[in-house]
PDB file of C-alpha atoms and ligand atoms in Angstrom:
ATOM      1  CA  MET K 108      72.357 189.256 156.308  1.00 54.00           C
ATOM      2  CA  ARG K 109      72.827 192.784 155.021  1.00 47.00           C
ATOM      3  CA  SER K 110      75.890 194.618 156.199  1.00 46.00           C
ATOM      4  CA  ASN K 111      76.244 198.360 155.771  1.00 59.00           C
ATOM      5  CA  THR K 112      79.658 199.174 154.364  1.00 55.00           C
ATOM      6  CA  ALA K 113      82.323 201.032 156.306  1.00 59.00           C
ATOM      7  CA  HIS K 114      81.820 204.779 156.302  1.00 59.00           C
ATOM      8  CA  SER K 115      82.794 207.015 153.473  1.00 65.00           C
ATOM      9  CA  GLY K 116      82.135 210.681 153.833  1.00 83.00           C
ATOM     10  CA  VAL K 117      82.061 212.777 156.986  1.00 92.00           C
ATOM     11  CA  VAL K 118      84.572 211.713 159.616  1.00 97.00           C
ATOM     12  CA  ARG K 119      83.264 211.694 163.164  1.00 98.00           C
ATOM     13  CA  THR K 120      85.109 210.299 166.160  1.00 98.00           C
ATOM     14  CA  ARG K 121      84.413 210.179 169.874  1.00 98.00           C
ATOM     15  CA  PHE K 122      86.171 209.968 173.193  1.00 98.00           C
ATOM     16  CA  ALA K 123      84.177 207.826 175.620  1.00 98.00           C
ATOM     17  CA  PRO K 124      85.538 207.934 179.177  1.00 97.00           C
ATOM     18  CA  SER K 125      83.754 206.675 182.274  1.00 96.00           C
ATOM     19  CA  PRO K 126      83.238 209.405 184.877  1.00 96.00           C
ATOM     20  CA  THR K 127      84.696 207.244 187.607  1.00 93.00           C
ATOM     21  CA  GLY K 128      87.887 209.267 188.058  1.00 91.00           C
ATOM     22  CA  ARG K 129      89.968 212.055 186.575  1.00 91.00           C
ATOM     23  CA  LEU K 130      91.746 211.599 183.260  1.00 93.00           C
ATOM     24  CA  HIS K 131      95.274 210.202 183.260  1.00 91.00           C
ATOM     25  CA  LEU K 132      97.798 209.937 180.451  1.00 90.00           C
ATOM     26  CA  GLY K 133      96.192 206.809 179.041  1.00 90.00           C
ATOM     27  CA  HIS K 134      92.903 208.585 178.546  1.00 92.00           C
ATOM     28  CA  VAL K 135      94.636 211.564 177.050  1.00 93.00           C
ATOM     29  CA  LEU K 136      96.198 209.448 174.341  1.00 93.00           C
ATOM     30  CA  ALA K 137      92.753 208.043 173.510  1.00 95.00           C
ATOM     31  CA  ALA K 138      91.264 211.543 173.438  1.00 96.00           C
ATOM     32  CA  GLN K 139      94.087 212.936 171.361  1.00 95.00           C
ATOM     33  CA  VAL K 140      93.964 210.145 168.780  1.00 95.00           C
ATOM     34  CA  ALA K 141      90.216 210.680 168.327  1.00 97.00           C
ATOM     35  CA  HIS K 142      90.551 214.449 168.286  1.00 97.00           C
ATOM     36  CA  ASP K 143      93.447 214.533 165.821  1.00 95.00           C
ATOM     37  CA  LEU K 144      91.874 212.059 163.407  1.00 96.00           C
ATOM     38  CA  ALA K 145      88.683 214.116 163.259  1.00 97.00           C
ATOM     39  CA  ARG K 146      90.375 217.508 162.982  1.00 96.00           C
ATOM     40  CA  ARG K 147      92.819 216.285 160.346  1.00 95.00           C
ATOM     41  CA  GLU K 148      89.869 215.375 158.154  1.00 94.00           C
ATOM     42  CA  GLY K 149      87.791 218.457 159.022  1.00 96.00           C
ATOM     43  CA  GLY K 150      85.373 216.156 160.866  1.00 97.00           C
ATOM     44  CA  GLY K 151      83.599 216.119 164.217  1.00 98.00           C
ATOM     45  CA  PHE K 152      84.953 215.061 167.588  1.00 98.00           C
ATOM     46  CA  LEU K 153      82.328 214.095 170.180  1.00 98.00           C
ATOM     47  CA  LEU K 154      82.398 213.348 173.901  1.00 98.00           C
ATOM     48  CA  ARG K 155      80.396 210.543 175.498  1.00 98.00           C
ATOM     49  CA  HIS K 156      80.319 209.836 179.210  1.00 98.00           C
ATOM     50  CA  GLU K 157      80.001 206.076 179.698  1.00 98.00           C
ATOM     51  CA  ASP K 158      78.117 206.266 182.942  1.00 98.00           C
ATOM     52  CA  ILE K 159      75.769 203.293 182.915  1.00 97.00           C
ATOM     53  CA  ASP K 160      77.357 201.866 186.065  1.00 95.00           C
ATOM     54  CA  GLY K 161      75.933 204.402 188.502  1.00 91.00           C
ATOM     55  CA  THR K 162      77.574 202.771 191.501  1.00 91.00           C
ATOM     56  CA  ARG K 163      81.048 203.803 190.274  1.00 91.00           C
ATOM     57  CA  VAL K 164      80.208 207.185 188.806  1.00 96.00           C
ATOM     58  CA  ARG K 165      80.693 210.418 190.762  1.00 95.00           C
ATOM     59  CA  GLU K 166      79.080 213.651 189.666  1.00 95.00           C
ATOM     60  CA  GLU K 167      82.230 215.757 190.007  1.00 96.00           C
ATOM     61  CA  TYR K 168      84.076 213.600 187.485  1.00 96.00           C
ATOM     62  CA  TYR K 169      81.921 214.683 184.528  1.00 98.00           C
ATOM     63  CA  ALA K 170      83.038 218.270 185.048  1.00 97.00           C
ATOM     64  CA  GLY K 171      86.582 217.170 185.946  1.00 96.00           C
ATOM     65  CA  ILE K 172      86.973 215.257 182.685  1.00 97.00           C
ATOM     66  CA  GLU K 173      85.591 218.154 180.678  1.00 97.00           C
ATOM     67  CA  GLU K 174      87.895 220.591 182.440  1.00 97.00           C
ATOM     68  CA  ASP K 175      90.934 218.381 181.720  1.00 96.00           C
ATOM     69  CA  LEU K 176      90.010 218.123 178.019  1.00 97.00           C
ATOM     70  CA  ARG K 177      89.497 221.858 177.671  1.00 97.00           C
ATOM     71  CA  TRP K 178      92.786 222.573 179.399  1.00 97.00           C
ATOM     72  CA  LEU K 179      94.534 220.174 176.995  1.00 96.00           C
ATOM     73  CA  GLY K 180      92.978 221.953 174.031  1.00 96.00           C
ATOM     74  CA  LEU K 181      91.004 218.856 173.018  1.00 97.00           C
ATOM     75  CA  ALA K 182      87.673 220.634 172.551  1.00 96.00           C
ATOM     76  CA  TRP K 183      84.704 218.550 171.452  1.00 98.00           C
ATOM     77  CA  ASP K 184      81.678 219.464 169.363  1.00 98.00           C
ATOM     78  CA  GLY K 185      78.193 219.852 170.785  1.00 97.00           C
ATOM     79  CA  PRO K 186      76.954 218.736 174.173  1.00 97.00           C
ATOM     80  CA  ALA K 187      78.483 215.598 175.722  1.00 98.00           C
ATOM     81  CA  LEU K 188      76.218 212.539 175.607  1.00 98.00           C
ATOM     82  CA  ARG K 189      75.525 210.700 178.870  1.00 98.00           C
ATOM     83  CA  GLN K 190      74.762 207.046 178.433  1.00 98.00           C
ATOM     84  CA  SER K 191      72.586 207.124 181.526  1.00 97.00           C
ATOM     85  CA  THR K 192      70.057 209.094 179.454  1.00 98.00           C
ATOM     86  CA  ARG K 193      69.954 206.399 176.783  1.00 98.00           C
ATOM     87  CA  ILE K 194      68.698 203.388 178.724  1.00 97.00           C
ATOM     88  CA  ALA K 195      65.514 203.132 176.670  1.00 97.00           C
ATOM     89  CA  ALA K 196      67.555 202.819 173.458  1.00 98.00           C
ATOM     90  CA  TYR K 197      69.599 199.952 174.943  1.00 98.00           C
ATOM     91  CA  GLU K 198      66.420 198.233 176.096  1.00 97.00           C
ATOM     92  CA  GLY K 199      65.015 198.571 172.575  1.00 98.00           C
ATOM     93  CA  ALA K 200      68.103 196.976 171.077  1.00 98.00           C
ATOM     94  CA  LEU K 201      67.999 194.144 173.587  1.00 98.00           C
ATOM     95  CA  GLU K 202      64.323 193.600 172.806  1.00 98.00           C
ATOM     96  CA  ARG K 203      65.171 193.238 169.104  1.00 98.00           C
ATOM     97  CA  LEU K 204      67.750 190.598 169.850  1.00 98.00           C
ATOM     98  CA  ARG K 205      65.335 188.856 172.185  1.00 97.00           C
ATOM     99  CA  ALA K 206      62.721 188.782 169.437  1.00 97.00           C
ATOM    100  CA  MET K 207      65.303 187.180 167.155  1.00 97.00           C
ATOM    101  CA  GLY K 208      65.947 184.500 169.800  1.00 96.00           C
ATOM    102  CA  LEU K 209      69.610 185.500 170.095  1.00 98.00           C
ATOM    103  CA  VAL K 210      69.806 186.274 173.804  1.00 97.00           C
ATOM    104  CA  TYR K 211      69.011 184.182 176.848  1.00 95.00           C
ATOM    105  CA  PRO K 212      68.584 184.900 180.533  1.00 94.00           C
ATOM    106  CA  CYS K 213      71.520 183.922 182.739  1.00 95.00           C
ATOM    107  CA  TYR K 214      70.939 183.291 186.414  1.00 92.00           C
ATOM    108  CA  CYS K 215      74.501 182.443 187.378  1.00 92.00           C
ATOM    109  CA  THR K 216      76.277 184.443 190.029  1.00 90.00           C
ATOM    110  CA  ARG K 217      79.923 185.293 189.478  1.00 90.00           C
ATOM    111  CA  ARG K 218      80.740 182.730 192.142  1.00 93.00           C
ATOM    112  CA  GLU K 219      78.773 179.953 190.458  1.00 92.00           C
ATOM    113  CA  ILE K 220      80.523 180.651 187.173  1.00 94.00           C
ATOM    114  CA  GLN K 221      83.918 180.521 188.897  1.00 92.00           C
ATOM    115  CA  ASP K 222      83.063 177.237 190.560  1.00 93.00           C
ATOM    116  CA  GLU K 223      81.795 175.712 187.342  1.00 92.00           C
ATOM    117  CA  VAL K 224      84.830 176.833 185.381  1.00 92.00           C
ATOM    118  CA  GLY K 225      87.086 175.502 188.157  1.00 92.00           C
ATOM    119  CA  ALA K 226      85.452 172.098 187.982  1.00 92.00           C
ATOM    120  CA  MET K 227      85.841 171.788 184.199  1.00 91.00           C
ATOM    121  CA  VAL K 228      88.712 169.847 182.711  1.00 87.00           C
ATOM    122  CA  ALA K 229      89.038 172.194 179.745  1.00 88.00           C
ATOM    123  CA  ALA K 230      87.181 175.404 180.422  1.00 88.00           C
ATOM    124  CA  PRO K 231      86.802 177.592 177.314  1.00 89.00           C
ATOM    125  CA  GLN K 232      89.424 180.343 177.368  1.00 93.00           C
ATOM    126  CA  GLY K 233      89.256 183.858 175.976  1.00 95.00           C
ATOM    127  CA  PRO K 234      91.948 186.514 175.654  1.00 93.00           C
ATOM    128  CA  GLU K 235      91.293 187.714 179.211  1.00 88.00           C
ATOM    129  CA  GLY K 236      90.706 184.411 180.972  1.00 90.00           C
ATOM    130  CA  PRO K 237      88.033 181.730 181.123  1.00 93.00           C
ATOM    131  CA  LEU K 238      84.813 182.334 179.239  1.00 96.00           C
ATOM    132  CA  TYR K 239      81.263 181.840 180.494  1.00 96.00           C
ATOM    133  CA  PRO K 240      80.710 178.083 180.148  1.00 94.00           C
ATOM    134  CA  GLY K 241      77.198 178.434 178.734  1.00 94.00           C
ATOM    135  CA  THR K 242      75.383 177.013 181.753  1.00 93.00           C
ATOM    136  CA  CYS K 243      72.094 178.824 181.057  1.00 94.00           C
ATOM    137  CA  ARG K 244      72.168 178.490 177.276  1.00 94.00           C
ATOM    138  CA  GLY K 245      69.449 176.218 175.935  1.00 85.00           C
ATOM    139  CA  LEU K 246      67.737 175.573 179.267  1.00 85.00           C
ATOM    140  CA  PRO K 247      64.457 173.763 178.579  1.00 83.00           C
ATOM    141  CA  GLY K 248      61.511 176.201 178.514  1.00 80.00           C
ATOM    142  CA  GLU K 249      59.969 175.026 181.751  1.00 81.00           C
ATOM    143  CA  GLU K 250      63.206 175.139 183.687  1.00 80.00           C
ATOM    144  CA  GLN K 251      63.741 178.643 182.386  1.00 77.00           C
ATOM    145  CA  GLN K 252      60.250 179.616 183.557  1.00 76.00           C
ATOM    146  CA  ARG K 253      60.908 178.123 186.974  1.00 77.00           C
ATOM    147  CA  LYS K 254      64.197 179.969 187.315  1.00 76.00           C
ATOM    148  CA  LEU K 255      62.710 183.186 186.000  1.00 74.00           C
ATOM    149  CA  ALA K 256      60.031 182.991 188.681  1.00 75.00           C
ATOM    150  CA  GLY K 257      62.479 182.093 191.441  1.00 73.00           C
ATOM    151  CA  ALA K 258      65.315 184.495 190.737  1.00 70.00           C
ATOM    152  CA  ALA K 259      65.002 188.123 191.674  1.00 69.00           C
ATOM    153  CA  THR K 260      67.214 189.241 188.814  1.00 85.00           C
ATOM    154  CA  HIS K 261      69.100 187.808 185.903  1.00 92.00           C
ATOM    155  CA  ALA K 262      71.431 188.960 183.141  1.00 96.00           C
ATOM    156  CA  TRP K 263      70.908 188.578 179.397  1.00 97.00           C
ATOM    157  CA  ARG K 264      73.631 186.942 177.361  1.00 98.00           C
ATOM    158  CA  LEU K 265      74.207 186.825 173.621  1.00 98.00           C
ATOM    159  CA  ASP K 266      74.087 183.368 172.089  1.00 98.00           C
ATOM    160  CA  ALA K 267      77.219 184.094 170.059  1.00 98.00           C
ATOM    161  CA  ARG K 268      77.232 180.912 168.004  1.00 97.00           C
ATOM    162  CA  LYS K 269      73.602 181.204 167.018  1.00 98.00           C
ATOM    163  CA  ALA K 270      74.066 184.873 166.196  1.00 98.00           C
ATOM    164  CA  SER K 271      77.069 184.141 163.973  1.00 98.00           C
ATOM    165  CA  GLU K 272      75.190 181.417 162.141  1.00 98.00           C
ATOM    166  CA  LEU K 273      72.664 184.064 161.248  1.00 98.00           C
ATOM    167  CA  THR K 274      75.154 186.682 160.071  1.00 98.00           C
ATOM    168  CA  GLY K 275      77.681 184.430 158.346  1.00 98.00           C
ATOM    169  CA  PRO K 276      81.371 185.423 158.245  1.00 98.00           C
ATOM    170  CA  LEU K 277      82.158 189.062 159.112  1.00 98.00           C
ATOM    171  CA  SER K 278      85.188 191.284 159.170  1.00 98.00           C
ATOM    172  CA  PHE K 279      86.193 194.771 160.254  1.00 98.00           C
ATOM    173  CA  THR K 280      88.821 197.256 159.185  1.00 98.00           C
ATOM    174  CA  ASP K 281      91.450 198.592 161.553  1.00 98.00           C
ATOM    175  CA  LEU K 282      93.627 201.431 160.274  1.00 96.00           C
ATOM    176  CA  ARG K 283      96.788 199.876 161.770  1.00 95.00           C
ATOM    177  CA  ARG K 284      96.088 196.223 161.101  1.00 97.00           C
ATOM    178  CA  GLY K 285      94.035 196.106 157.918  1.00 97.00           C
ATOM    179  CA  THR K 286      91.045 193.821 157.516  1.00 98.00           C
ATOM    180  CA  LEU K 287      90.464 191.356 160.335  1.00 98.00           C
ATOM    181  CA  ALA K 288      88.083 188.391 160.333  1.00 98.00           C
ATOM    182  CA  VAL K 289      85.553 188.470 163.165  1.00 98.00           C
ATOM    183  CA  ASP K 290      85.830 185.596 165.630  1.00 98.00           C
ATOM    184  CA  PRO K 291      82.253 185.783 166.919  1.00 97.00           C
ATOM    185  CA  CYS K 292      82.935 183.489 169.876  1.00 97.00           C
ATOM    186  CA  LEU K 293      86.198 185.119 170.987  1.00 97.00           C
ATOM    187  CA  LEU K 294      84.600 186.457 174.190  1.00 98.00           C
ATOM    188  CA  GLY K 295      81.990 183.744 174.457  1.00 97.00           C
ATOM    189  CA  ASP K 296      78.340 184.541 175.280  1.00 98.00           C
ATOM    190  CA  VAL K 297      78.921 188.075 176.525  1.00 98.00           C
ATOM    191  CA  VAL K 298      76.525 189.836 178.866  1.00 98.00           C
ATOM    192  CA  LEU K 299      74.391 192.390 177.020  1.00 98.00           C
ATOM    193  CA  ALA K 300      72.357 193.372 180.054  1.00 97.00           C
ATOM    194  CA  ARG K 301      73.788 193.098 183.548  1.00 96.00           C
ATOM    195  CA  ARG K 302      71.529 191.902 186.305  1.00 92.00           C
ATOM    196  CA  ASP K 303      72.222 195.025 188.369  1.00 91.00           C
ATOM    197  CA  ILE K 304      71.960 197.790 185.756  1.00 92.00           C
ATOM    198  CA  GLY K 305      69.894 196.227 182.948  1.00 91.00           C
ATOM    199  CA  THR K 306      72.380 197.015 180.212  1.00 95.00           C
ATOM    200  CA  ALA K 307      76.092 196.515 179.559  1.00 98.00           C
ATOM    201  CA  TYR K 308      79.103 197.979 177.814  1.00 98.00           C
ATOM    202  CA  HIS K 309      78.998 196.001 174.542  1.00 98.00           C
ATOM    203  CA  LEU K 310      75.393 196.842 173.795  1.00 98.00           C
ATOM    204  CA  ALA K 311      75.566 200.476 174.890  1.00 98.00           C
ATOM    205  CA  VAL K 312      78.711 201.208 172.847  1.00 98.00           C
ATOM    206  CA  VAL K 313      77.323 199.746 169.651  1.00 98.00           C
ATOM    207  CA  VAL K 314      73.970 201.505 169.993  1.00 98.00           C
ATOM    208  CA  ASP K 315      75.561 204.855 170.781  1.00 98.00           C
ATOM    209  CA  ASP K 316      78.301 204.753 168.156  1.00 98.00           C
ATOM    210  CA  ALA K 317      75.492 204.427 165.619  1.00 98.00           C
ATOM    211  CA  TYR K 318      73.350 207.076 167.339  1.00 98.00           C
ATOM    212  CA  GLN K 319      76.238 209.561 167.371  1.00 98.00           C
ATOM    213  CA  GLU K 320      77.065 208.617 163.743  1.00 97.00           C
ATOM    214  CA  ILE K 321      80.645 207.730 164.577  1.00 98.00           C
ATOM    215  CA  SER K 322      82.554 206.943 161.377  1.00 98.00           C
ATOM    216  CA  HIS K 323      85.808 206.006 163.084  1.00 98.00           C
ATOM    217  CA  VAL K 324      85.919 204.267 166.436  1.00 98.00           C
ATOM    218  CA  THR K 325      89.305 204.929 168.040  1.00 98.00           C
ATOM    219  CA  ARG K 326      90.282 203.307 171.313  1.00 96.00           C
ATOM    220  CA  GLY K 327      93.040 201.388 173.044  1.00 95.00           C
ATOM    221  CA  GLU K 328      94.140 198.037 171.697  1.00 94.00           C
ATOM    222  CA  ASP K 329      93.021 196.385 174.953  1.00 94.00           C
ATOM    223  CA  LEU K 330      89.525 196.672 173.476  1.00 96.00           C
ATOM    224  CA  LEU K 331      90.365 194.907 170.215  1.00 98.00           C
ATOM    225  CA  PRO K 332      88.700 191.649 171.379  1.00 98.00           C
ATOM    226  CA  SER K 333      85.500 193.590 172.055  1.00 98.00           C
ATOM    227  CA  THR K 334      85.372 194.753 168.467  1.00 98.00           C
ATOM    228  CA  HIS K 335      84.677 191.189 167.347  1.00 98.00           C
ATOM    229  CA  VAL K 336      81.500 191.240 169.436  1.00 98.00           C
ATOM    230  CA  HIS K 337      80.604 194.806 168.383  1.00 98.00           C
ATOM    231  CA  ARG K 338      80.802 193.957 164.685  1.00 98.00           C
ATOM    232  CA  LEU K 339      78.464 191.050 165.252  1.00 98.00           C
ATOM    233  CA  LEU K 340      75.974 193.230 167.142  1.00 98.00           C
ATOM    234  CA  GLN K 341      76.094 195.943 164.493  1.00 98.00           C
ATOM    235  CA  VAL K 342      75.081 193.497 161.793  1.00 98.00           C
ATOM    236  CA  LEU K 343      72.355 191.924 163.950  1.00 98.00           C
ATOM    237  CA  LEU K 344      70.901 195.344 164.768  1.00 98.00           C
ATOM    238  CA  GLY K 345      71.253 196.713 161.207  1.00 98.00           C
ATOM    239  CA  LEU K 346      73.677 199.469 162.299  1.00 98.00           C
ATOM    240  CA  PRO K 347      76.376 201.014 160.093  1.00 97.00           C
ATOM    241  CA  GLU K 348      79.932 199.717 160.161  1.00 98.00           C
ATOM    242  CA  PRO K 349      82.548 202.154 161.476  1.00 98.00           C
ATOM    243  CA  VAL K 350      86.245 201.996 160.672  1.00 98.00           C
ATOM    244  CA  TYR K 351      88.380 201.149 163.714  1.00 98.00           C
ATOM    245  CA  LEU K 352      91.689 202.377 165.017  1.00 97.00           C
ATOM    246  CA  HIS K 353      92.943 200.474 168.071  1.00 97.00           C
ATOM    247  CA  HIS K 354      95.904 202.465 169.323  1.00 94.00           C
ATOM    248  CA  ARG K 355      98.769 201.478 171.562  1.00 91.00           C
ATOM    249  CA  LEU K 356      98.371 201.818 175.328  1.00 90.00           C
ATOM    250  CA  VAL K 357     100.305 204.116 177.617  1.00 86.00           C
ATOM    251  CA  LEU K 358     102.331 201.944 179.997  1.00 81.00           C
ATOM    252  CA  ASP K 359     104.115 202.773 183.197  1.00 76.00           C
ATOM    253  CA  ALA K 360     107.834 202.129 183.753  1.00 75.00           C
ATOM    254  CA  GLN K 361     107.053 198.504 184.642  1.00 79.00           C
ATOM    255  CA  GLY K 362     105.130 197.979 181.401  1.00 78.00           C
ATOM    256  CA  ARG K 363     101.748 197.931 183.092  1.00 80.00           C
ATOM    257  CA  ARG K 364      98.803 199.841 181.670  1.00 77.00           C
ATOM    258  CA  LEU K 365      97.794 202.938 183.600  1.00 74.00           C
ATOM    259  CA  ALA K 366      95.036 202.596 186.129  1.00 69.00           C
ATOM    260  CA  LYS K 367      93.682 204.169 189.276  1.00 64.00           C
ATOM    261  CA  ARG K 368      96.890 203.416 191.165  1.00 66.00           C
ATOM    262  CA  HIS K 369      98.648 205.924 188.887  1.00 71.00           C
ATOM    263  CA  ASP K 370      96.907 208.962 190.299  1.00 73.00           C
ATOM    264  CA  ALA K 371     100.235 210.818 190.156  1.00 68.00           C
ATOM    265  CA  LEU K 372      99.836 210.713 186.401  1.00 77.00           C
ATOM    266  CA  ALA K 373      96.365 212.242 186.510  1.00 90.00           C
ATOM    267  CA  ILE K 374      96.255 215.276 184.280  1.00 93.00           C
ATOM    268  CA  ALA K 375      95.050 217.415 187.176  1.00 92.00           C
ATOM    269  CA  ALA K 376      98.125 216.371 189.179  1.00 91.00           C
ATOM    270  CA  LEU K 377     100.563 217.073 186.334  1.00 91.00           C
ATOM    271  CA  ARG K 378      98.903 220.438 185.877  1.00 93.00           C
ATOM    272  CA  GLN K 379      99.173 221.234 189.542  1.00 93.00           C
ATOM    273  CA  ALA K 380     102.814 220.266 189.454  1.00 92.00           C
ATOM    274  CA  GLY K 381     103.317 223.098 186.945  1.00 94.00           C
ATOM    275  CA  MET K 382     103.337 221.310 183.596  1.00 94.00           C
ATOM    276  CA  SER K 383     101.790 223.059 180.591  1.00 95.00           C
ATOM    277  CA  ALA K 384      99.261 221.354 178.345  1.00 95.00           C
ATOM    278  CA  THR K 385     101.864 221.247 175.568  1.00 93.00           C
ATOM    279  CA  GLU K 386     104.298 219.494 177.867  1.00 91.00           C
ATOM    280  CA  VAL K 387     101.680 216.930 178.918  1.00 90.00           C
ATOM    281  CA  LEU K 388     100.767 216.138 175.320  1.00 90.00           C
ATOM    282  CA  ALA K 389     104.458 215.928 174.396  1.00 88.00           C
ATOM    283  CA  LEU K 390     104.848 213.094 176.927  1.00 85.00           C
ATOM    284  CA  LEU K 391     102.693 210.943 174.687  1.00 84.00           C
ATOM    285  CA  GLU K 392     104.527 211.537 171.393  1.00 74.00           C
ATOM    286  CA  VAL K 393     101.382 210.738 169.462  1.00 63.00           C
ATOM    287  CA  GLY K 394     102.908 211.486 166.065  1.00 59.00           C
ATOM    288  CA  ASP K 395     101.536 209.230 163.359  1.00 59.00           C
ATOM    289  CA  LEU K 396      98.218 207.830 164.580  1.00 58.00           C
ATOM    290  CA  ARG K 397      98.997 204.501 162.979  1.00 57.00           C
ATOM    291  CA  ASP K 398     102.137 203.852 165.023  1.00 56.00           C
TER     292      ASP K 398
HETATM  293  N1  LIG J 290      84.517 203.647 178.154  1.00 79.90           N
HETATM  294  C1  LIG J 290      85.566 202.847 177.627  1.00 79.90           C
HETATM  295  C2  LIG J 290      86.853 203.091 178.379  1.00 79.90           C
HETATM  296  O1  LIG J 290      86.954 204.072 179.065  1.00 79.90           O
HETATM  297  C3  LIG J 290      85.834 203.125 176.161  1.00 79.90           C
HETATM  298  C4  LIG J 290      84.854 202.492 175.331  1.00 79.90           C
HETATM  299  C5  LIG J 290      85.185 202.529 173.872  1.00 79.90           C
HETATM  300  O2  LIG J 290      85.970 203.360 173.426  1.00 79.90           O
HETATM  301  O3  LIG J 290      84.606 201.727 173.167  1.00 79.90           O
HETATM  302  O4  LIG J 290      87.741 202.283 178.299  1.00 79.90           O
HETATM  303 ZN1   ZN J 291      74.088 181.429 183.603  1.00 79.90          ZN
END
């Protein structure tokens, strides 16, 4: 299968927060890495609000995030993209994969998956815990029809093995780690369309990175496993291959990654406490992006 080569030419990066809270230091590192890489190369730096999960999004956070970025001096180019306006594009991509026979409906509830995994002697494991055991993969046509009629909603999952048989071996380039071989089944048969919102992170990211012509995808190294799936999806959907930079994470004093419980480290809180933008950025010691 044809694979577009990694970008050469105009550098374009993006920062892609979810408007489910204010920015904290972890986000700022991600934003600064993307910003600095683009500006260093005279390229573009874009902002994308990852707001497909409407139940967690709050309207005031879009403006709050933008205010924090402006205050930090991390200005972006052009209007911010909202993923909630791009649902038709994600549906189109899913439809393509469906036509290729590479996705299947999954009727399992979270609970059913947990129970099934718990009952298995050797449940398949991924980097973040047990993987979906493939319950709904390869259901006979009539059983699928019966379930489709009976269930109010269902998710769509990627048949990762079948997809990788189609693409053959793949790799991606990370600026810190060099060339890495794709393990297409690393995260198992990931959900490409959630039952509640009709799309999902992996699909939306891949479609939008291509739409926004992102040459360099920079993000925390916690998302490195996802890149294996994203590379597979890019090839299946005929999308260009970006270069990756998975940067280190900002950890608290206990070595845990920052999360909602660290509201004291929200940029707005640091600012209110009297810190300047320069002082906040200095906390991160970004330095060489490849560190
Ligand atoms: N929205 C994701 C996050 O906030 C980032 C997605 C990405 O960079 O691919 O962690
Ligand atoms: Zn299932």
